[in-house]
mmCIF file of C-alpha atoms in Angstrom:
data_model
loop_
_atom_site.group_PDB
_atom_site.id
_atom_site.type_symbol
_atom_site.label_atom_id
_atom_site.label_comp_id
_atom_site.label_asym_id
_atom_site.label_seq_id
_atom_site.Cartn_x
_atom_site.Cartn_y
_atom_site.Cartn_z
ATOM 1 C CA MET A 677 216.385 72.578 109.389
ATOM 2 C CA ILE A 678 219.671 70.877 108.511
ATOM 3 C CA LEU A 679 222.397 73.380 108.016
ATOM 4 C CA ASP A 680 225.728 72.772 106.094
ATOM 5 C CA ASP A 681 229.017 74.180 107.398
ATOM 6 C CA GLU A 682 228.606 77.407 105.509
ATOM 7 C CA GLU A 683 225.177 77.933 106.857
ATOM 8 C CA GLN A 684 226.241 77.263 110.327
ATOM 9 C CA ALA A 685 228.999 79.638 109.806
ATOM 10 C CA ILE A 686 226.726 82.454 108.674
ATOM 11 C CA LEU A 687 224.313 81.701 111.539
ATOM 12 C CA GLY A 688 227.307 82.228 113.852
ATOM 13 C CA GLY A 689 227.985 85.622 112.519
ATOM 14 C CA ALA A 690 231.011 84.700 110.240
ATOM 15 C CA LEU A 691 229.598 87.072 107.314
ATOM 16 C CA GLY A 692 228.310 89.651 109.635
ATOM 17 C CA VAL A 693 225.149 90.572 111.487
ATOM 18 C CA VAL A 694 223.225 91.306 108.111
ATOM 19 C CA ALA A 695 223.782 87.860 106.762
ATOM 20 C CA GLN A 696 223.110 86.369 110.181
ATOM 21 C CA THR A 697 219.945 88.301 110.320
ATOM 22 C CA ALA A 698 218.819 87.109 106.847
ATOM 23 C CA LEU A 699 219.551 83.388 107.523
ATOM 24 C CA GLY A 700 217.755 83.521 110.836
ATOM 25 C CA HIS A 701 214.770 85.016 108.913
ATOM 26 C CA GLN A 702 215.099 82.145 106.369
ATOM 27 C CA ILE A 703 215.205 79.486 108.927
ATOM 28 C CA ALA A 704 211.891 80.785 110.493
ATOM 29 C CA VAL A 705 210.182 80.669 106.953
ATOM 30 C CA GLY A 706 211.749 77.286 106.305
ATOM 31 C CA ASP A 707 210.421 75.857 109.675
ATOM 32 C CA PHE A 708 206.940 77.268 108.957
ATOM 33 C CA PHE A 709 206.764 75.578 105.544
ATOM 34 C CA GLY A 710 208.334 72.359 106.827
ATOM 35 C CA ALA A 711 211.597 72.747 104.715
ATOM 36 C CA LYS A 712 214.305 70.170 105.623
ATOM 37 C CA ASP A 713 217.202 72.265 104.118
ATOM 38 C CA PHE A 714 218.236 74.963 102.036
ATOM 39 C CA VAL A 715 218.816 75.135 98.157
ATOM 40 C CA PRO A 716 221.305 77.355 96.365
ATOM 41 C CA VAL A 717 219.739 80.021 94.235
ATOM 42 C CA THR A 718 221.317 81.936 91.339
ATOM 43 C CA GLN A 719 218.991 84.903 91.401
ATOM 44 C CA ALA A 720 216.755 86.971 93.625
ATOM 45 C CA HIS A 721 213.890 89.370 92.650
ATOM 46 C CA ILE A 722 212.602 91.786 95.417
ATOM 47 C CA MET A 723 209.315 93.317 95.470
ATOM 48 C CA ALA A 724 209.769 96.429 97.674
ATOM 49 C CA ASP A 725 207.524 99.343 96.588
ATOM 50 C CA THR A 726 207.470 101.915 99.152
ATOM 51 C CA GLU A 727 203.607 101.865 99.112
ATOM 52 C CA SER A 728 204.005 98.682 100.778
ATOM 53 C CA LEU A 729 207.268 99.292 102.783
ATOM 54 C CA GLY A 730 206.135 102.329 104.388
ATOM 55 C CA GLN A 731 208.415 104.371 106.685
ATOM 56 C CA ALA A 732 209.123 101.209 108.917
ATOM 57 C CA GLY A 733 210.153 99.162 105.904
ATOM 58 C CA VAL A 734 212.617 101.738 104.510
ATOM 59 C CA GLN A 735 214.121 102.376 108.032
ATOM 60 C CA TRP A 736 214.679 98.466 108.166
ATOM 61 C CA LEU A 737 216.535 98.653 104.817
ATOM 62 C CA GLU A 738 218.518 101.611 105.651
ATOM 63 C CA ARG A 739 219.650 99.809 108.994
ATOM 64 C CA LEU A 740 220.801 96.842 106.851
ATOM 65 C CA ALA A 741 222.636 99.189 104.424
ATOM 66 C CA ASP A 742 224.275 101.233 107.330
ATOM 67 C CA ALA A 743 226.072 98.137 108.399
ATOM 68 C CA GLN A 744 228.482 98.404 105.448
ATOM 69 C CA GLU A 745 228.961 94.554 105.266
ATOM 70 C CA GLY A 746 228.991 94.084 101.615
ATOM 71 C CA GLY A 747 225.319 93.329 100.659
ATOM 72 C CA VAL A 748 224.106 90.683 98.347
ATOM 73 C CA ARG A 749 225.993 87.821 97.323
ATOM 74 C CA ILE A 750 224.187 86.838 94.033
ATOM 75 C CA PRO A 751 222.492 88.924 91.278
ATOM 76 C CA THR A 752 219.642 90.683 93.064
ATOM 77 C CA ILE A 753 217.200 92.976 91.216
ATOM 78 C CA THR A 754 213.965 94.997 91.982
ATOM 79 C CA ASP A 755 210.352 95.011 91.066
ATOM 80 C CA PRO A 756 208.695 98.320 89.722
ATOM 81 C CA ARG A 757 209.204 101.500 91.880
ATOM 82 C CA GLY A 758 206.589 103.705 93.146
ATOM 83 C CA THR A 759 207.121 106.313 90.477
ATOM 84 C CA ASP A 760 208.814 107.567 87.371
ATOM 85 C CA PHE A 761 210.424 110.505 88.908
ATOM 86 C CA SER A 762 210.538 112.510 85.541
ATOM 87 C CA LYS A 763 206.563 112.225 85.366
ATOM 88 C CA ALA A 764 205.721 112.314 89.161
ATOM 89 C CA GLY A 765 204.295 115.990 88.820
ATOM 90 C CA ASP A 766 202.021 114.736 85.922
ATOM 91 C CA LEU A 767 200.697 111.971 88.280
ATOM 92 C CA GLY A 768 199.931 114.057 91.172
ATOM 93 C CA GLN A 769 202.308 112.359 93.506
ATOM 94 C CA ALA A 770 203.386 114.033 96.643
ATOM 95 C CA ASP A 771 206.851 115.074 97.845
ATOM 96 C CA TRP A 772 206.881 112.717 100.435
ATOM 97 C CA MET A 773 206.263 109.787 98.224
ATOM 98 C CA LEU A 774 209.316 110.677 96.153
ATOM 99 C CA GLU A 775 211.563 111.279 99.212
ATOM 100 C CA LEU A 776 210.516 107.797 100.479
ATOM 101 C CA GLU A 777 211.458 106.394 97.103
ATOM 102 C CA ARG A 778 214.740 108.037 97.040
ATOM 103 C CA ARG A 779 215.689 106.700 100.406
ATOM 104 C CA ALA A 780 214.708 103.110 99.457
ATOM 105 C CA ILE A 781 216.845 103.310 96.321
ATOM 106 C CA SER A 782 219.849 104.614 98.196
ATOM 107 C CA ALA A 783 219.530 101.601 100.655
ATOM 108 C CA PHE A 784 219.050 99.162 97.920
ATOM 109 C CA GLU A 785 222.095 100.531 96.108
ATOM 110 C CA ARG A 786 224.305 100.487 99.344
ATOM 111 C CA LEU A 787 223.281 96.889 99.691
ATOM 112 C CA GLY A 788 224.448 96.029 95.938
ATOM 113 C CA VAL A 789 221.137 95.524 94.603
ATOM 114 C CA SER A 790 220.594 96.340 90.979
ATOM 115 C CA MET A 791 217.669 98.608 90.403
ATOM 116 C CA THR A 792 216.176 97.008 87.419
ATOM 117 C CA ASP A 793 212.631 98.092 88.475
ATOM 118 C CA THR A 794 210.703 95.746 86.279
ATOM 119 C CA CYS A 795 208.401 92.918 86.568
ATOM 120 C CA ILE A 796 209.296 91.627 83.158
ATOM 121 C CA ASN A 797 212.684 90.724 83.941
ATOM 122 C CA TYR A 798 212.100 87.240 82.151
ATOM 123 C CA GLN A 799 211.762 89.519 78.831
ATOM 124 C CA THR A 800 214.442 92.048 79.594
ATOM 125 C CA VAL A 801 217.212 91.056 81.953
ATOM 126 C CA LEU A 802 217.779 87.571 82.425
ATOM 127 C CA ALA A 803 215.103 84.708 82.048
ATOM 128 C CA ALA A 804 215.552 81.796 84.549
ATOM 129 C CA THR A 805 215.976 78.457 82.726
ATOM 130 C CA ARG A 806 214.601 75.074 83.399
ATOM 131 C CA GLY A 807 215.560 73.635 86.556
ATOM 132 C CA GLU A 808 217.249 76.922 87.599
ATOM 133 C CA HIS A 809 216.453 77.556 91.490
ATOM 134 C CA VAL A 810 215.728 81.284 92.205
ATOM 135 C CA ALA A 811 214.118 83.433 94.740
ATOM 136 C CA PHE A 812 211.621 85.618 92.831
ATOM 137 C CA GLY A 813 209.030 87.950 94.388
ATOM 138 C CA ASP A 814 206.594 89.292 92.001
ATOM 139 C CA THR A 815 203.800 86.931 91.357
ATOM 140 C CA GLY A 816 203.813 87.500 87.602
ATOM 141 C CA VAL A 817 207.506 86.893 87.601
ATOM 142 C CA VAL A 818 207.253 83.705 89.525
ATOM 143 C CA ILE A 819 204.408 82.110 87.542
ATOM 144 C CA TYR A 820 206.119 82.997 84.274
ATOM 145 C CA SER A 821 209.555 81.754 85.464
ATOM 146 C CA ASN A 822 208.096 78.455 86.888
ATOM 147 C CA SER A 823 205.697 77.517 84.040
ATOM 148 C CA VAL A 824 207.147 78.959 80.976
ATOM 149 C CA GLY A 825 210.820 78.876 81.873
ATOM 150 C CA GLY A 826 210.708 75.659 83.989
ATOM 151 C CA ALA A 827 212.691 77.420 86.914
ATOM 152 C CA ARG A 828 211.827 76.859 90.309
ATOM 153 C CA SER A 829 210.796 79.557 92.749
ATOM 154 C CA ASN A 830 208.053 80.163 95.383
ATOM 155 C CA PHE A 831 206.308 83.621 96.003
ATOM 156 C CA GLU A 832 209.146 85.058 97.927
ATOM 157 C CA GLY A 833 207.997 87.927 100.222
ATOM 158 C CA GLY A 834 210.456 91.180 100.291
ATOM 159 C CA PRO A 835 212.442 90.367 103.321
ATOM 160 C CA SER A 836 212.493 86.587 102.054
ATOM 161 C CA ALA A 837 213.755 87.631 98.558
ATOM 162 C CA LEU A 838 216.234 90.137 99.950
ATOM 163 C CA SER A 839 217.479 87.380 102.481
ATOM 164 C CA ALA A 840 218.030 85.128 99.584
ATOM 165 C CA GLY A 841 220.189 87.771 97.951
ATOM 166 C CA LEU A 842 222.222 88.252 100.926
ATOM 167 C CA THR A 843 222.938 84.560 101.706
ATOM 168 C CA GLY A 844 222.686 83.057 98.283
ATOM 169 C CA ARG A 845 220.026 80.453 99.243
ATOM 170 C CA THR A 846 216.441 79.881 100.062
ATOM 171 C CA PRO A 847 214.393 77.144 101.957
ATOM 172 C CA ARG A 848 213.765 74.032 99.982
ATOM 173 C CA TYR A 849 210.003 73.752 100.092
ATOM 174 C CA GLY A 850 207.057 74.215 97.648
ATOM 175 C CA TYR A 851 207.828 74.511 94.037
ATOM 176 C CA HIS A 852 211.397 73.899 94.493
ATOM 177 C CA LEU A 853 210.371 70.074 95.108
ATOM 178 C CA ASP A 854 209.516 67.670 92.197
ATOM 179 C CA ALA A 855 206.395 66.402 94.110
ATOM 180 C CA SER A 856 204.818 70.202 94.170
ATOM 181 C CA ARG A 857 205.107 70.675 90.513
ATOM 182 C CA GLN A 858 202.765 67.649 89.470
ATOM 183 C CA ALA A 859 199.339 68.938 88.218
ATOM 184 C CA THR A 860 196.463 68.732 90.765
ATOM 185 C CA LEU A 861 193.694 70.371 88.442
ATOM 186 C CA ARG A 862 192.717 69.160 84.981
ATOM 187 C CA ILE A 863 191.285 71.850 82.869
ATOM 188 C CA ARG A 864 190.119 71.529 79.102
ATOM 189 C CA VAL A 865 189.428 74.540 77.121
ATOM 190 C CA GLY A 866 187.272 74.663 73.930
ATOM 191 C CA TRP A 867 188.384 78.095 72.702
ATOM 192 C CA THR A 868 191.795 79.605 72.294
ATOM 193 C CA PRO A 869 192.158 83.287 72.888
ATOM 194 C CA ARG A 870 193.602 85.596 70.090
ATOM 195 C CA ALA A 871 194.109 89.010 71.973
ATOM 196 C CA LEU A 872 195.992 89.938 75.107
ATOM 197 C CA ASP A 873 193.023 91.035 77.190
ATOM 198 C CA ASP A 874 191.326 87.607 76.407
ATOM 199 C CA TRP A 875 194.418 85.664 77.466
ATOM 200 C CA GLY A 876 194.558 87.685 80.733
ATOM 201 C CA ALA A 877 190.533 86.887 81.162
ATOM 202 C CA LEU A 878 191.399 83.171 80.620
ATOM 203 C CA GLY A 879 194.137 83.308 83.008
ATOM 204 C CA GLY A 880 191.464 84.803 85.588
ATOM 205 C CA VAL A 881 188.868 82.179 84.949
ATOM 206 C CA ILE A 882 191.434 79.400 85.612
ATOM 207 C CA GLY A 883 192.987 81.346 88.748
ATOM 208 C CA ARG A 884 189.460 81.520 90.200
ATOM 209 C CA LEU A 885 188.855 77.779 89.696
ATOM 210 C CA ALA A 886 192.425 76.930 91.116
ATOM 211 C CA GLY A 887 191.646 79.177 94.012
ATOM 212 C CA ASN A 888 194.864 78.548 96.132
ATOM 213 C CA TYR A 889 198.696 78.775 96.092
ATOM 214 C CA TRP A 890 199.217 74.871 96.083
ATOM 215 C CA ALA A 891 196.967 74.258 93.130
ATOM 216 C CA VAL A 892 198.785 73.457 89.834
ATOM 217 C CA PRO A 893 196.425 73.545 86.761
ATOM 218 C CA VAL A 894 197.129 71.748 83.731
ATOM 219 C CA VAL A 895 195.326 72.850 80.598
ATOM 220 C CA GLU A 896 194.693 70.974 77.485
ATOM 221 C CA GLY A 897 192.793 71.840 74.275
ATOM 222 C CA LEU A 898 194.815 75.165 73.219
ATOM 223 C CA ASP A 899 194.852 75.184 69.307
ATOM 224 C CA THR A 900 198.303 77.299 69.148
ATOM 225 C CA ALA A 901 201.482 78.041 71.070
ATOM 226 C CA PRO A 902 200.833 81.564 72.829
ATOM 227 C CA THR A 903 203.584 84.181 72.522
ATOM 228 C CA SER A 904 205.419 85.477 75.406
ATOM 229 C CA ASP A 905 203.221 88.670 75.957
ATOM 230 C CA GLU A 906 200.297 86.361 75.797
ATOM 231 C CA LEU A 907 201.678 83.920 78.454
ATOM 232 C CA LYS A 908 202.681 87.060 80.373
ATOM 233 C CA HIS A 909 199.028 88.259 80.445
ATOM 234 C CA PHE A 910 197.763 84.669 80.942
ATOM 235 C CA GLY A 911 199.914 83.859 83.933
ATOM 236 C CA ALA A 912 199.902 87.316 85.766
ATOM 237 C CA ALA A 913 195.963 87.177 85.804
ATOM 238 C CA MET A 914 195.985 83.613 87.060
ATOM 239 C CA ALA A 915 198.417 84.625 89.856
ATOM 240 C CA SER A 916 196.320 87.487 90.631
ATOM 241 C CA PHE A 917 192.880 85.789 90.652
ATOM 242 C CA GLY A 918 193.862 82.493 92.184
ATOM 243 C CA SER A 919 197.394 82.902 94.030
ATOM 244 C CA THR A 920 198.602 80.429 91.285
ATOM 245 C CA ALA A 921 202.407 79.814 91.188
ATOM 246 C CA LEU A 922 202.756 77.300 88.352
ATOM 247 C CA TYR A 923 200.602 76.038 85.534
ATOM 248 C CA HIS A 924 201.303 73.508 82.501
ATOM 249 C CA LEU A 925 199.967 73.701 79.094
ATOM 250 C CA VAL A 926 200.103 70.460 77.491
ATOM 251 C CA GLY A 927 202.493 70.330 74.572
ATOM 252 C CA ILE A 928 203.526 73.935 75.097
ATOM 253 C CA THR A 929 205.347 74.549 78.530
ATOM 254 C CA PRO A 930 208.436 72.777 79.111
ATOM 255 C CA GLU A 931 207.630 70.241 81.843
ATOM 256 C CA ALA A 932 204.288 69.009 80.207
ATOM 257 C CA PHE A 933 205.329 67.698 76.887
ATOM 258 C CA THR A 934 202.594 65.404 77.556
ATOM 259 C CA LEU A 935 199.666 65.106 79.889
ATOM 260 C CA LYS A 936 201.222 62.261 81.342
ATOM 261 C CA ASP A 937 204.555 64.124 82.194
ATOM 262 C CA VAL A 938 202.936 66.176 85.020
ATOM 263 C CA GLY A 939 200.325 63.398 86.099
ATOM 264 C CA GLY A 940 197.546 64.978 84.467
ATOM 265 C CA ASP A 941 196.468 61.511 82.911
ATOM 266 C CA ARG A 942 195.496 60.393 86.446
ATOM 267 C CA LEU A 943 193.165 63.457 86.957
ATOM 268 C CA PRO A 944 189.668 63.840 85.775
ATOM 269 C CA VAL A 945 188.691 66.727 83.673
ATOM 270 C CA ALA A 946 187.548 69.042 86.495
ATOM 271 C CA HIS A 947 186.350 71.965 84.512
ATOM 272 C CA ARG A 948 185.582 72.812 80.680
ATOM 273 C CA ILE A 949 186.155 76.456 79.782
ATOM 274 C CA GLY A 950 184.757 78.176 76.623
ATOM 275 C CA GLN A 951 184.644 81.560 75.354
ATOM 276 C CA ALA A 952 181.348 82.154 77.215
ATOM 277 C CA ASP A 953 183.318 81.649 80.511
ATOM 278 C CA VAL A 954 185.863 84.517 79.516
ATOM 279 C CA ALA A 955 182.998 86.733 78.512
ATOM 280 C CA ALA A 956 181.408 86.235 81.960
ATOM 281 C CA LEU A 957 184.515 87.345 83.646
ATOM 282 C CA ARG A 958 184.840 90.392 81.279
ATOM 283 C CA SER A 959 181.084 91.307 81.931
ATOM 284 C CA GLY A 960 181.915 91.598 85.619
ATOM 285 C CA TYR A 961 183.929 94.638 84.849
ATOM 286 C CA ALA A 962 181.886 96.470 82.293
ATOM 287 C CA GLY A 963 179.812 98.701 84.676
ATOM 288 C CA GLU A 964 180.653 102.110 83.103
ATOM 289 C CA LYS A 965 180.882 103.803 79.595
ATOM 290 C CA GLY A 966 182.297 106.930 80.480
ATOM 291 C CA VAL A 967 186.239 106.650 81.094
ATOM 292 C CA ASP A 968 188.488 108.806 83.213
ATOM 293 C CA VAL A 969 191.838 107.231 82.450
ATOM 294 C CA VAL A 970 193.301 104.452 80.252
ATOM 295 C CA VAL A 971 196.278 102.577 81.739
ATOM 296 C CA PHE A 972 198.561 99.894 80.168
ATOM 297 C CA SER A 973 200.390 98.319 83.138
ATOM 298 C CA ALA A 974 200.549 95.277 85.294
ATOM 299 C CA PRO A 975 202.626 93.741 83.756
ATOM 300 C CA GLN A 976 204.876 96.263 82.284
ATOM 301 C CA LEU A 977 204.674 96.539 78.354
ATOM 302 C CA SER A 978 207.194 94.718 76.116
ATOM 303 C CA ILE A 979 208.555 96.461 73.024
ATOM 304 C CA TYR A 980 206.084 94.870 70.895
ATOM 305 C CA GLU A 981 203.031 95.843 72.874
ATOM 306 C CA LEU A 982 204.270 99.451 72.762
ATOM 307 C CA ARG A 983 204.866 99.021 68.790
ATOM 308 C CA GLN A 984 201.182 97.963 68.694
ATOM 309 C CA LEU A 985 199.965 100.799 70.982
ATOM 310 C CA ALA A 986 202.013 103.381 68.978
ATOM 311 C CA ALA A 987 200.492 102.207 65.723
ATOM 312 C CA LEU A 988 196.925 102.484 67.105
ATOM 313 C CA CYS A 989 197.901 106.183 68.560
ATOM 314 C CA LYS A 990 199.060 107.430 65.186
ATOM 315 C CA GLY A 991 197.266 110.467 64.196
ATOM 316 C CA ARG A 992 194.742 110.485 67.160
ATOM 317 C CA SER A 993 194.103 113.242 69.711
ATOM 318 C CA PHE A 994 193.053 112.022 73.248
ATOM 319 C CA ARG A 995 190.512 113.560 75.468
ATOM 320 C CA ARG A 996 191.401 111.286 78.509
ATOM 321 C CA PRO A 997 194.868 110.445 79.771
ATOM 322 C CA LEU A 998 196.638 107.461 78.417
ATOM 323 C CA LEU A 999 199.445 105.926 80.489
ATOM 324 C CA ALA A 1000 201.629 103.434 78.926
ATOM 325 C CA ILE A 1001 203.952 101.700 81.424
ATOM 326 C CA THR A 1002 207.081 99.838 80.628
ATOM 327 C CA SER A 1003 210.446 98.920 82.190
ATOM 328 C CA PRO A 1004 213.612 100.972 82.120
ATOM 329 C CA GLN A 1005 215.204 98.377 79.787
ATOM 330 C CA VAL A 1006 212.388 98.761 77.166
ATOM 331 C CA LYS A 1007 211.955 102.506 77.386
ATOM 332 C CA PRO A 1008 215.201 103.456 75.419
ATOM 333 C CA ASP A 1009 214.075 101.296 72.648
ATOM 334 C CA CYS A 1010 210.631 102.664 72.894
ATOM 335 C CA ASP A 1011 212.183 106.195 72.436
ATOM 336 C CA ARG A 1012 214.662 105.051 69.770
ATOM 337 C CA PHE A 1013 212.025 103.277 67.597
ATOM 338 C CA GLY A 1014 209.772 106.531 67.659
ATOM 339 C CA TYR A 1015 206.891 104.615 69.659
ATOM 340 C CA THR A 1016 207.124 107.349 72.481
ATOM 341 C CA ARG A 1017 206.721 110.078 70.085
ATOM 342 C CA LEU A 1018 203.666 108.649 68.368
ATOM 343 C CA ILE A 1019 202.092 107.675 71.818
ATOM 344 C CA GLU A 1020 202.781 111.180 73.480
ATOM 345 C CA SER A 1021 201.928 113.127 70.266
ATOM 346 C CA ALA A 1022 198.282 111.690 70.635
ATOM 347 C CA GLY A 1023 198.486 112.966 74.404
ATOM 348 C CA GLY A 1024 199.386 109.741 75.901
ATOM 349 C CA MET A 1025 202.253 109.263 78.427
ATOM 350 C CA VAL A 1026 204.974 106.731 78.454
ATOM 351 C CA LEU A 1027 206.299 105.990 81.835
ATOM 352 C CA SER A 1028 209.452 103.811 83.008
ATOM 353 C CA GLY A 1029 210.182 101.695 86.063
ATOM 354 C CA MET A 1030 206.927 101.793 87.684
ATOM 355 C CA CYS A 1031 203.693 99.891 87.898
ATOM 356 C CA PHE A 1032 200.441 101.791 88.309
ATOM 357 C CA TYR A 1033 198.958 99.787 91.185
ATOM 358 C CA GLN A 1034 202.282 99.933 93.248
ATOM 359 C CA SER A 1035 202.551 103.821 92.741
ATOM 360 C CA TYR A 1036 199.954 105.212 95.208
ATOM 361 C CA ALA A 1037 197.140 104.447 92.821
ATOM 362 C CA ARG A 1038 194.446 105.566 95.284
ATOM 363 C CA GLU A 1039 196.093 108.949 96.043
ATOM 364 C CA MET A 1040 196.834 109.347 92.314
ATOM 365 C CA GLY A 1041 193.208 108.922 91.662
ATOM 366 C CA GLN A 1042 192.069 111.218 94.212
ATOM 367 C CA ALA A 1043 194.689 113.888 92.985
ATOM 368 C CA LYS A 1044 193.800 113.556 89.554
ATOM 369 C CA GLY A 1045 189.864 112.732 89.695
ATOM 370 C CA TRP A 1046 190.480 109.256 88.082
ATOM 371 C CA LYS A 1047 187.892 106.577 89.064
ATOM 372 C CA ARG A 1048 186.506 104.901 85.904
ATOM 373 C CA LEU A 1049 189.603 103.142 84.414
ATOM 374 C CA ALA A 1050 190.000 101.270 81.269
ATOM 375 C CA THR A 1051 192.685 98.731 80.569
ATOM 376 C CA ASN A 1052 193.560 95.570 78.780
ATOM 377 C CA SER A 1053 195.133 93.988 81.971
ATOM 378 C CA ALA A 1054 192.885 91.365 83.593
ATOM 379 C CA LYS A 1055 195.462 91.495 86.548
ATOM 380 C CA LEU A 1056 194.958 95.221 86.741
ATOM 381 C CA VAL A 1057 191.088 95.041 86.742
ATOM 382 C CA ASN A 1058 191.274 92.505 89.549
ATOM 383 C CA ILE A 1059 193.436 94.744 91.909
ATOM 384 C CA LEU A 1060 192.107 98.192 91.284
ATOM 385 C CA GLY A 1061 188.695 97.806 92.611
ATOM 386 C CA GLY A 1062 190.616 97.535 96.070
ATOM 387 C CA TYR A 1063 192.025 101.009 95.477
ATOM 388 C CA GLY A 1064 188.668 102.907 94.818
ATOM 389 C CA TYR A 1065 188.508 102.353 91.077
ATOM 390 C CA ALA A 1066 185.883 101.329 88.849
ATOM 391 C CA PRO A 1067 188.091 99.268 86.390
ATOM 392 C CA MET A 1068 187.114 97.958 82.967
ATOM 393 C CA LEU A 1069 188.656 95.390 80.784
ATOM 394 C CA ALA A 1070 188.729 95.885 77.117
ATOM 395 C CA SER A 1071 191.011 95.374 74.269
ATOM 396 C CA MET A 1072 194.010 97.455 73.411
ATOM 397 C CA GLN A 1073 191.910 98.979 70.546
ATOM 398 C CA GLU A 1074 189.064 99.716 72.552
ATOM 399 C CA CYS A 1075 190.986 101.301 75.420
ATOM 400 C CA VAL A 1076 192.682 103.584 72.773
ATOM 401 C CA ASP A 1077 189.333 104.454 71.225
ATOM 402 C CA ALA A 1078 188.148 105.515 74.805
ATOM 403 C CA ALA A 1079 191.116 107.628 75.443
ATOM 404 C CA GLU A 1080 190.038 109.423 72.259
ATOM 405 C CA THR A 1081 186.322 109.603 72.779
ATOM 406 C CA GLY A 1082 186.008 109.443 76.449
ATOM 407 C CA GLU A 1083 183.741 106.312 76.477
ATOM 408 C CA LEU A 1084 184.244 102.828 76.237
ATOM 409 C CA LYS A 1085 182.209 101.294 73.466
#
């Protein structure tokens, strides 16, 4: 890679061994992906749940922090943590999990990282804007920021995102380049979802068809502009089912004012998707009627999702646990507006700063006897089968009904 004077100095150790190590890692990544040089970034977002980090990852963070060299150079924030400490006992989490979390948090704080603990930073902290180069980790954050915000990021692994925070740059490849942002797959839809679970299911269908990180779907035929929450579920599912990092919606997302703007006019329509295709995906997650637990997570809930959930919970008495998971930025408003009281009066639980599948979901299931799980998140049903659950996709209303009756109807 071509290095400028500052990068040569960092590589020579001018900013210390931590920045030197980070830049060395980034050069290796850049060489692998064929990057010619670096691009300055304005923000970094780190995925670093301790279930993935393990002891070795936390020890690596601690060694970086122990160097006491000043830490990150740009605003650097974190994805959800592995627990909500105030509710860890209710979740059946073991002491060793909490201790690992505390050590990771301490190391991050000593590195100057802001513990935002959120995968909806684009709704809560600072949305990246069109043309802004960033180094984001969480796949849902990347696809939303690229597609809806028009920002530019690849999926940055944990060490790569932290390295970007430490050096203020990232290798210029993939979705930082104009050529990679053109559409490669033209899709026409004949039905527009109205509920969050249907938007997620549509994203899952398109993600399966796209099938790889470098595919860029362009979608035409929607009859209305989705809301931020609908696009959140749509993109998170697409990224989960297809590793997709960027999509375009004709006339809606900022780089696709017209089909021609993203090269879609040169592509044949490869797939036509209707309501039956979305129903087929949903039916693949409809194996059980009985429900052990209801989870609203992945992505974390916005204040409007919590408002809707609270209204559905009013006056109910749950027979099954209901977990509503949001960010530390939204939780105080959820409390202040009375939504937490309504949800928890029915027997639910509002958790903050964690994500269900990044919080030792397998161990929680074993500790609490949870296997049959209902959710309105297509992303979550796609993931949880690998954690030993039988996940079911349903609307928010149907999920709340299931928490009350113990069955999904």
